[in-house]
CSV table of C-alpha atoms in Angstrom, one decimal:
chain,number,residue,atom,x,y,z
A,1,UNK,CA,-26.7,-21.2,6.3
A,2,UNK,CA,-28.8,-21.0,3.0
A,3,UNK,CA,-27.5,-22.7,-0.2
A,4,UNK,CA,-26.5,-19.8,-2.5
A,5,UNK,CA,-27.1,-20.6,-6.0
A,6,UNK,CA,-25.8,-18.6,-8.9
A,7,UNK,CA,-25.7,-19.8,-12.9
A,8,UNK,CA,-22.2,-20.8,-14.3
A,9,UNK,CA,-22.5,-18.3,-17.0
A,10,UNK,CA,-22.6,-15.1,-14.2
A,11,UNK,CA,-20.1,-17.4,-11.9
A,12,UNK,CA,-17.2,-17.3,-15.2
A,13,UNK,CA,-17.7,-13.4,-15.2
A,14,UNK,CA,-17.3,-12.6,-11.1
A,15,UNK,CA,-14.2,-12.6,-8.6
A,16,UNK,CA,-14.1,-14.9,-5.5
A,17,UNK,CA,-14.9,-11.3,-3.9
A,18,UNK,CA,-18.0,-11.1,-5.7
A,19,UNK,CA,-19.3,-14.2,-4.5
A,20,UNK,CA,-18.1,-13.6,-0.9
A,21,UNK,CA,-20.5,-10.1,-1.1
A,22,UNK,CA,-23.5,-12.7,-2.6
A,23,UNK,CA,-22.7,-14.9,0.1
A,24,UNK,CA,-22.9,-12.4,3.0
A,25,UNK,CA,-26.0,-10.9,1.4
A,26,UNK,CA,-28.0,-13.9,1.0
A,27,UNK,CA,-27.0,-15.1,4.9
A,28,UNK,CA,-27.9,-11.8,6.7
A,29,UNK,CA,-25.3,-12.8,9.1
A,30,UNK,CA,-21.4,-12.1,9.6
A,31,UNK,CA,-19.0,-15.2,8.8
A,32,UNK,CA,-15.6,-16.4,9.8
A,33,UNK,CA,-13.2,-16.1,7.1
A,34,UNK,CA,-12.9,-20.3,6.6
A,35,UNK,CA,-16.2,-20.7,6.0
A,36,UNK,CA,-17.3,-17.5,4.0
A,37,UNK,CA,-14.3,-19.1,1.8
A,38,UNK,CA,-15.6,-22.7,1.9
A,39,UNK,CA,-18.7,-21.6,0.7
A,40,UNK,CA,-17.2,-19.8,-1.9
A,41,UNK,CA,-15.2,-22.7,-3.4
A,42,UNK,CA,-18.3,-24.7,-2.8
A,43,UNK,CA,-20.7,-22.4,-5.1
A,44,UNK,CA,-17.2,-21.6,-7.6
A,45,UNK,CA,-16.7,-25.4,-8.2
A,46,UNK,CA,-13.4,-25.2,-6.8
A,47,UNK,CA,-11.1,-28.1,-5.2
A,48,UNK,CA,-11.3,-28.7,-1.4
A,49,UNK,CA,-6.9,-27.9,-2.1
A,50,UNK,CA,-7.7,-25.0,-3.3
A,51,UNK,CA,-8.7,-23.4,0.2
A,52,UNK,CA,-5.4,-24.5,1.9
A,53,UNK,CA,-3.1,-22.5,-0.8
A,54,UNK,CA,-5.4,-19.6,-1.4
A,55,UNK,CA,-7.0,-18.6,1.8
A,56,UNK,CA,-4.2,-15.3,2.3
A,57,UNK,CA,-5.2,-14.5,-1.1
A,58,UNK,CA,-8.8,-14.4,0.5
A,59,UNK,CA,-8.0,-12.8,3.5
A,60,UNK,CA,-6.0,-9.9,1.3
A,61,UNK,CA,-9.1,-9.7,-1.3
A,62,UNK,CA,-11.1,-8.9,1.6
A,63,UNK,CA,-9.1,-6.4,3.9
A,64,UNK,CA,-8.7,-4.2,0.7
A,65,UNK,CA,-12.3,-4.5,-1.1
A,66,UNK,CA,-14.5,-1.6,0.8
A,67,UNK,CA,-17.4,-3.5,0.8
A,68,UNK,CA,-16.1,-5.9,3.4
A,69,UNK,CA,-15.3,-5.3,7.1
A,70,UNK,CA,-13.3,-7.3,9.1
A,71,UNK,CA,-15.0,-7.6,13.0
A,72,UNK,CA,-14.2,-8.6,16.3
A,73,UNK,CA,-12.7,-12.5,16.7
A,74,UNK,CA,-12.0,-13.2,12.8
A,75,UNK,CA,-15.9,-12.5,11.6
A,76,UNK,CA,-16.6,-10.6,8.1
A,77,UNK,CA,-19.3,-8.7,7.0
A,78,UNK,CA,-20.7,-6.7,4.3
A,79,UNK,CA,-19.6,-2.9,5.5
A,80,UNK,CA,-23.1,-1.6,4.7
A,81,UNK,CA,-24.4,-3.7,7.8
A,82,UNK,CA,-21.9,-1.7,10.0
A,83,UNK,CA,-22.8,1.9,10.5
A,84,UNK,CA,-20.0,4.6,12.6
A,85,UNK,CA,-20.6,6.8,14.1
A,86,UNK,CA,-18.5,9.8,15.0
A,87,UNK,CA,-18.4,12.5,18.3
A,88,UNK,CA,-16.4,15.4,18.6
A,89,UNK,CA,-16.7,16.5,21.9
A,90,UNK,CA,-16.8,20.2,21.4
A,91,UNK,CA,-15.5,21.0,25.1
A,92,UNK,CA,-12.4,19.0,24.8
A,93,UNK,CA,-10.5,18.6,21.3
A,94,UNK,CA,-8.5,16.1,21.8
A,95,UNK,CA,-10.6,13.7,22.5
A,96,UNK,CA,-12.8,11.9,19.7
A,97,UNK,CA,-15.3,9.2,20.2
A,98,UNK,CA,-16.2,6.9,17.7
A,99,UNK,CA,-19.0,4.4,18.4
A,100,UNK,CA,-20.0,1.7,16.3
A,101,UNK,CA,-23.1,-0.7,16.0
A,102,UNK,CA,-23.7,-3.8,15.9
A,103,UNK,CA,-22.2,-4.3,19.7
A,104,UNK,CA,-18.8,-3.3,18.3
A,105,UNK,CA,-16.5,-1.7,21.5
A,106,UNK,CA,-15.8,1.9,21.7
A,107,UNK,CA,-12.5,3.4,21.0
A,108,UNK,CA,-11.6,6.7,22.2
A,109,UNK,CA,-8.5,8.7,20.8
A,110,UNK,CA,-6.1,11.3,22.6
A,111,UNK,CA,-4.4,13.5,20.0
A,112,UNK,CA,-1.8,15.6,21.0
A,113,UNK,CA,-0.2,18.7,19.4
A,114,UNK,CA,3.6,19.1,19.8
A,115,UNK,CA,5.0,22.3,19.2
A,116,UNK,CA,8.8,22.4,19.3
A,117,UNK,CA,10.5,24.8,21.1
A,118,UNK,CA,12.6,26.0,19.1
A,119,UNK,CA,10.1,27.6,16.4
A,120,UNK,CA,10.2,31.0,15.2
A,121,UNK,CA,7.4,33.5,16.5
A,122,UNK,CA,6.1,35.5,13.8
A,123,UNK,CA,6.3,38.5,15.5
A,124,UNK,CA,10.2,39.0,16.2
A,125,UNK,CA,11.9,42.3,15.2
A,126,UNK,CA,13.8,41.2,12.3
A,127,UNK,CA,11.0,42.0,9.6
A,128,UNK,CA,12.1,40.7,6.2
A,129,UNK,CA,9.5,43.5,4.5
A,130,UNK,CA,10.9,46.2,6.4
A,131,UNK,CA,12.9,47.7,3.0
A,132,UNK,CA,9.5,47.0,1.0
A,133,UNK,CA,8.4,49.9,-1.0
A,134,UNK,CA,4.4,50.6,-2.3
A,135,UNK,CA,4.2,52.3,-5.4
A,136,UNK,CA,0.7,53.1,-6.5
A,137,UNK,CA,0.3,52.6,-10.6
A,138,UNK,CA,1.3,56.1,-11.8
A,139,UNK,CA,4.5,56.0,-10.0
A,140,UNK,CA,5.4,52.3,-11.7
A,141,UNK,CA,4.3,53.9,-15.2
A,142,UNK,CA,7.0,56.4,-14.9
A,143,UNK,CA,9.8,54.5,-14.0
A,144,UNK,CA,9.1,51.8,-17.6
């Protein structure tokens, strides 16, 4: 893993998120959560106690920052290492294919469309309009 290095000055001014995405970058190479976190208390000058009570912190910072992307096993990344993919199969609609890189598996989806019943049809006999009178403009003139 190479030593990241960054100057106290920019390290007061970023988030432990920050690092994590200099971190990634400068590795080329997914991590596990523990020790994409160790190695951002390492370069933050943080306690080795500090990992223990702020690792969920971590893990929360990461599942909602949209430059991370959590992988198979408990690995992170940066998300623009990932690319996806999508299919629509044109022949069958409710099926959709999404395929990811990087060896990720493929997940297929079966959406079905419910339709109660018991719903109305447009076209029954009771027509709510059926009392509706069109006036063109002269005739609405002379009734003001």
């Amino acid at each position: 893993m190479k030593k990241v290095k960054i100057s106290p000055e920019e390290l007061e001014q970023m988030s432990h998120a920050d690092v994590a995405n200099i971190v990634l970058k400068e590795n080329g190479k997914k991590m596990t959560i523990q020790d994409l976190f160790k190695e951002v208390i390492r370069i933050m000058g943080l306690p080795e106690s500090y990992f223990e009570s702020k690792i969920g912190d971590f893990f929360g910072l990461l599942s909602t920052d949209k430059r991370f992307i959590m992988l198979e096993k408990g690995f992170w990344d940066l998300k623009d290492n990932h690319s996806t993919k999508v299919v629509i199969d044109d022949e069958e609609d409710d099926e959709i294919i999404i395929e990811e890189e990087e060896g990720l598996d493929e997940v297929e989806t079966d959406e079905e469309i419910n339709f109660d019943d018991d719903t109305v049809d447009d076209d029954d006999e009771d027509d709510d309009l059926k009392d509706l009178v069109i006036m063109d403009d002269s005739e609405g003139e002379d009734m003001m």
